Coordinates of C-alpha atoms and ligand atoms in Angstrom, one line a residue:
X1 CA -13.2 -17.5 141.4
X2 CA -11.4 -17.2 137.6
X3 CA -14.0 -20.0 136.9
X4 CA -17.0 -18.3 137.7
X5 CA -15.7 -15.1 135.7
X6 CA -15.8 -17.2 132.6
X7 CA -18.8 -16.5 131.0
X8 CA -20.8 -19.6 128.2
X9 CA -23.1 -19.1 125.7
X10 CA -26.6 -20.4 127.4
X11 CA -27.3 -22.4 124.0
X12 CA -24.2 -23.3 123.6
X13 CA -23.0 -24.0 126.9
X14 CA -19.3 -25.6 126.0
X15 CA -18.6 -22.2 124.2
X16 CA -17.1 -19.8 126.2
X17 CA -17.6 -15.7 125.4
X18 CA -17.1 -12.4 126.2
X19 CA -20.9 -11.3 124.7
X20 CA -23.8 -10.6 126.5
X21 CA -27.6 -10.1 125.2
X22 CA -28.1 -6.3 125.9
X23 CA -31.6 -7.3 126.7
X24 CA -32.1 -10.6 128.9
X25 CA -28.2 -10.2 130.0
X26 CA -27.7 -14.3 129.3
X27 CA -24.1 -14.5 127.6
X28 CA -24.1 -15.6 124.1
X29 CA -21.6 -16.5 121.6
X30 CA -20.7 -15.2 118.5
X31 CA -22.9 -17.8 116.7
X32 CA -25.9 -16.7 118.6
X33 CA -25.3 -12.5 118.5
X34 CA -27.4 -10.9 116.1
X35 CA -26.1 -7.2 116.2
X36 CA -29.0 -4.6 116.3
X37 CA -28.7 -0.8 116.2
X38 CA -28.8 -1.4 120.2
X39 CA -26.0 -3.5 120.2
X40 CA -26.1 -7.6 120.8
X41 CA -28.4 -8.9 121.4
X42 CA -29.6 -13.1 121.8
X43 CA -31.7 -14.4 118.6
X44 CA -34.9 -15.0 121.1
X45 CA -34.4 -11.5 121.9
X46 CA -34.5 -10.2 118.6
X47 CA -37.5 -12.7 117.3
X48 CA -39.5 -11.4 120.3
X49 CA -38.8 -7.8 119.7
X50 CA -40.0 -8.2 115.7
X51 CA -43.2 -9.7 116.9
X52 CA -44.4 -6.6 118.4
X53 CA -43.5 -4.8 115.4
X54 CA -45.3 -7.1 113.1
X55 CA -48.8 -7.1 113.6
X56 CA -49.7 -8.1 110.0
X57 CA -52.5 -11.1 109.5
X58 CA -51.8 -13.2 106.5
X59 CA -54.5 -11.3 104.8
X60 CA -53.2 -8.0 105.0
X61 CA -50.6 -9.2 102.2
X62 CA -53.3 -9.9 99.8
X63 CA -56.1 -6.9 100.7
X64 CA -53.2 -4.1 100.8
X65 CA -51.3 -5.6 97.1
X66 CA -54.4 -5.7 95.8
X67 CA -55.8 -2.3 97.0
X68 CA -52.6 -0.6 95.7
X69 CA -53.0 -2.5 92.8
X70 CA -56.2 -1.1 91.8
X71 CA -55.5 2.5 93.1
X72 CA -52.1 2.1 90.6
X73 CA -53.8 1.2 88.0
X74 CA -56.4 4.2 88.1
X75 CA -53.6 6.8 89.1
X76 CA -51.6 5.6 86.2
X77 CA -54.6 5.4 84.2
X78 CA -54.9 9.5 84.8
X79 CA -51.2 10.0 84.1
X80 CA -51.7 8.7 80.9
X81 CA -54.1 11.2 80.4
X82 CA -52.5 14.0 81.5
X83 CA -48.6 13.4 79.8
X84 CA -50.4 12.3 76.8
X85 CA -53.0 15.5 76.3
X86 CA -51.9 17.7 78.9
X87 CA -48.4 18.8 80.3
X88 CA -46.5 15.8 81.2
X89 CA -44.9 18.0 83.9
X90 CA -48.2 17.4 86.2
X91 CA -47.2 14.5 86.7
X92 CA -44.8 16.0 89.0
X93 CA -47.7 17.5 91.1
X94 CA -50.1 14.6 90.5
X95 CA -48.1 11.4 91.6
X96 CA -47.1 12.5 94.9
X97 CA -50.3 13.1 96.1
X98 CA -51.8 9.9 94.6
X99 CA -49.1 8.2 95.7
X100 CA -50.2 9.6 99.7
X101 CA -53.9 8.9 98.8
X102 CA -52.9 4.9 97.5
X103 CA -51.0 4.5 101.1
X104 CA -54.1 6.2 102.9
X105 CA -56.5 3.8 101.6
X106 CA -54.1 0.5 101.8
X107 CA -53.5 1.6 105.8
X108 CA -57.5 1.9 106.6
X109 CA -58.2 -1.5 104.7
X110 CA -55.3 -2.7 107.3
X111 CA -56.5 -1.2 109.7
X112 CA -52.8 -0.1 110.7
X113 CA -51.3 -3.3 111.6
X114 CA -47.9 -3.2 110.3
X115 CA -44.6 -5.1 109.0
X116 CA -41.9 -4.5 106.3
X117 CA -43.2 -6.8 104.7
X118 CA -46.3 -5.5 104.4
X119 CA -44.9 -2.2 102.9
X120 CA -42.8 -3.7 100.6
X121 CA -45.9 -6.0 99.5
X122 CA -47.8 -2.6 98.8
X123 CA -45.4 -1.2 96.7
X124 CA -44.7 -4.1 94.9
X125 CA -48.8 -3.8 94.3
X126 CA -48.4 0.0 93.2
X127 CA -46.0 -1.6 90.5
X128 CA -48.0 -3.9 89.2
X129 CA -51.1 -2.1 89.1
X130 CA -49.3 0.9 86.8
X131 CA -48.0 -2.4 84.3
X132 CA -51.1 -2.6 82.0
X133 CA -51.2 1.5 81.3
X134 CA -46.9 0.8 81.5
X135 CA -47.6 -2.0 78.9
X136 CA -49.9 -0.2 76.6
X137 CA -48.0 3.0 76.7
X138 CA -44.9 1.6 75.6
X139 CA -46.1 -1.1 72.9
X140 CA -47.3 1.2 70.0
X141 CA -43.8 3.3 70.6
X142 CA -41.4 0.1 70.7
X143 CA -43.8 -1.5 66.9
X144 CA -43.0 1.9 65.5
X145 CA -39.6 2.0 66.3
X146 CA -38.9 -1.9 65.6
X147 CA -40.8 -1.1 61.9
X148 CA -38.4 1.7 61.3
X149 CA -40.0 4.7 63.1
X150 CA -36.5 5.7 64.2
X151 CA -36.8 9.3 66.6
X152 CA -40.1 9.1 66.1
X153 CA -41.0 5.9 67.2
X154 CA -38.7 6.9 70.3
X155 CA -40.6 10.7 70.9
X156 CA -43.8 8.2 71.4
X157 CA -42.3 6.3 74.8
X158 CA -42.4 9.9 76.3
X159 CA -45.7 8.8 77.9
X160 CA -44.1 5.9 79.2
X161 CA -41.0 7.9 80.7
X162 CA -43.8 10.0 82.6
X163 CA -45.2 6.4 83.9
X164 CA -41.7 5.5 85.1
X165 CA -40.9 8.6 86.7
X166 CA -44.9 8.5 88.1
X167 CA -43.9 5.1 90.1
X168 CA -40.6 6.5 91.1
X169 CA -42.6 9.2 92.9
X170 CA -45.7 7.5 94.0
X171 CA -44.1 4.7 95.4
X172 CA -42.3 6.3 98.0
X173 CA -45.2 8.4 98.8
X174 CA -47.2 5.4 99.6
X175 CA -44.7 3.6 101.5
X176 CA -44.3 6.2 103.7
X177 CA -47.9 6.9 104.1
X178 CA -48.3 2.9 104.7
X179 CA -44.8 2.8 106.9
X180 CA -45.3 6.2 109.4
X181 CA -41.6 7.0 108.5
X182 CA -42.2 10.5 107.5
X183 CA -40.0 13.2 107.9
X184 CA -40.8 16.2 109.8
X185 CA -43.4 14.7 111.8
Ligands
ZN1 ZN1 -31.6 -12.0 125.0
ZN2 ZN1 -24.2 -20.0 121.0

């Protein structure tokens, strides 16, 4: 009877273990637990679980960086219109929302399929896209400073602080547009 009470791992089967998937129940060793907010559970467990999650086609990773690309590259377009004629304080309003509308646009062209990935692909596609008005903001500011423009030259990367602090908003927005993790909801 003590024999049969000793569990093995079922890959491993000359390891002997205390641990058992929480899923399929097969006992597995500490080699082969991968702990999940559920507790332990076997590696084919866990890979079968993330493949309902990740619905994402190989495409999706070049439509939705390229989408939030091009809708990064207009939002930051109209930041640099607004911090440099208007109130740079808009942006607070403005980035938000465009941030939403980005992630609303990237999830239809999707179509909803999902994956971490997939979010993180986006915003790494909302950063890129805001680079060029990022780039072009910044350059004259950094010459004038480099040729002696001292405060100056530093009162002209204002427009570029508003850029930064536009991604720091809008990103987050998007991702959880693009993600469903919202709060309240
Ligand atoms: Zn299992
Ligand atoms: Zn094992």
């Amino acid at each position: 009877m003590t024999q049969s009470d000793t569990l093995y791992c079922y890959v491993h089967p000359n390891r002997p273990t205390t641990l058992r998937c929480n899923r399929c129940e097969r006992p597995i060793c500490v080699d082969c637990a991968v702990l999940t907010p559920t507790g332990y559970r076997c590696r084919e467990c866990v890979r079968a679980q993330q493949k309902i999650f990740d619905t994402a086609e190989w495409y999706d990773y070049i439509v939705a960086f390229i989408t939030a690309a091009i809708g990064s590259a207009i939002s930051s377009g109209l930041i640099l219109i607004v911090s440099g004629f208007f109130f740079g304080i808009l942006v607070l309003f403005i980035a938000p929302g465009a941030g939403a509308v980005i992630g609303n646009i990237v999830l239809r062209f999707i179509k909803n399929r999902r994956s971490r990935a997939l979010f993180m692909t986006s915003a790494v596609g909302m950063v890129a896209g805001a680079l060029p008005a990022l780039i072009l903001v910044s350059l004259p500011a950094l010459v004038g400073l480099l040729s002696g423009g001292g405060v100056r030259g530093l009162a002209g990367l204002l427009p570029a602080i508003w850029e930064v602090v536009y991604l720091f908003m809008a990103v987050p927005a998007a991702y959880t547009q693009i993600s469903g993790i919202r709060i309240g909801r």
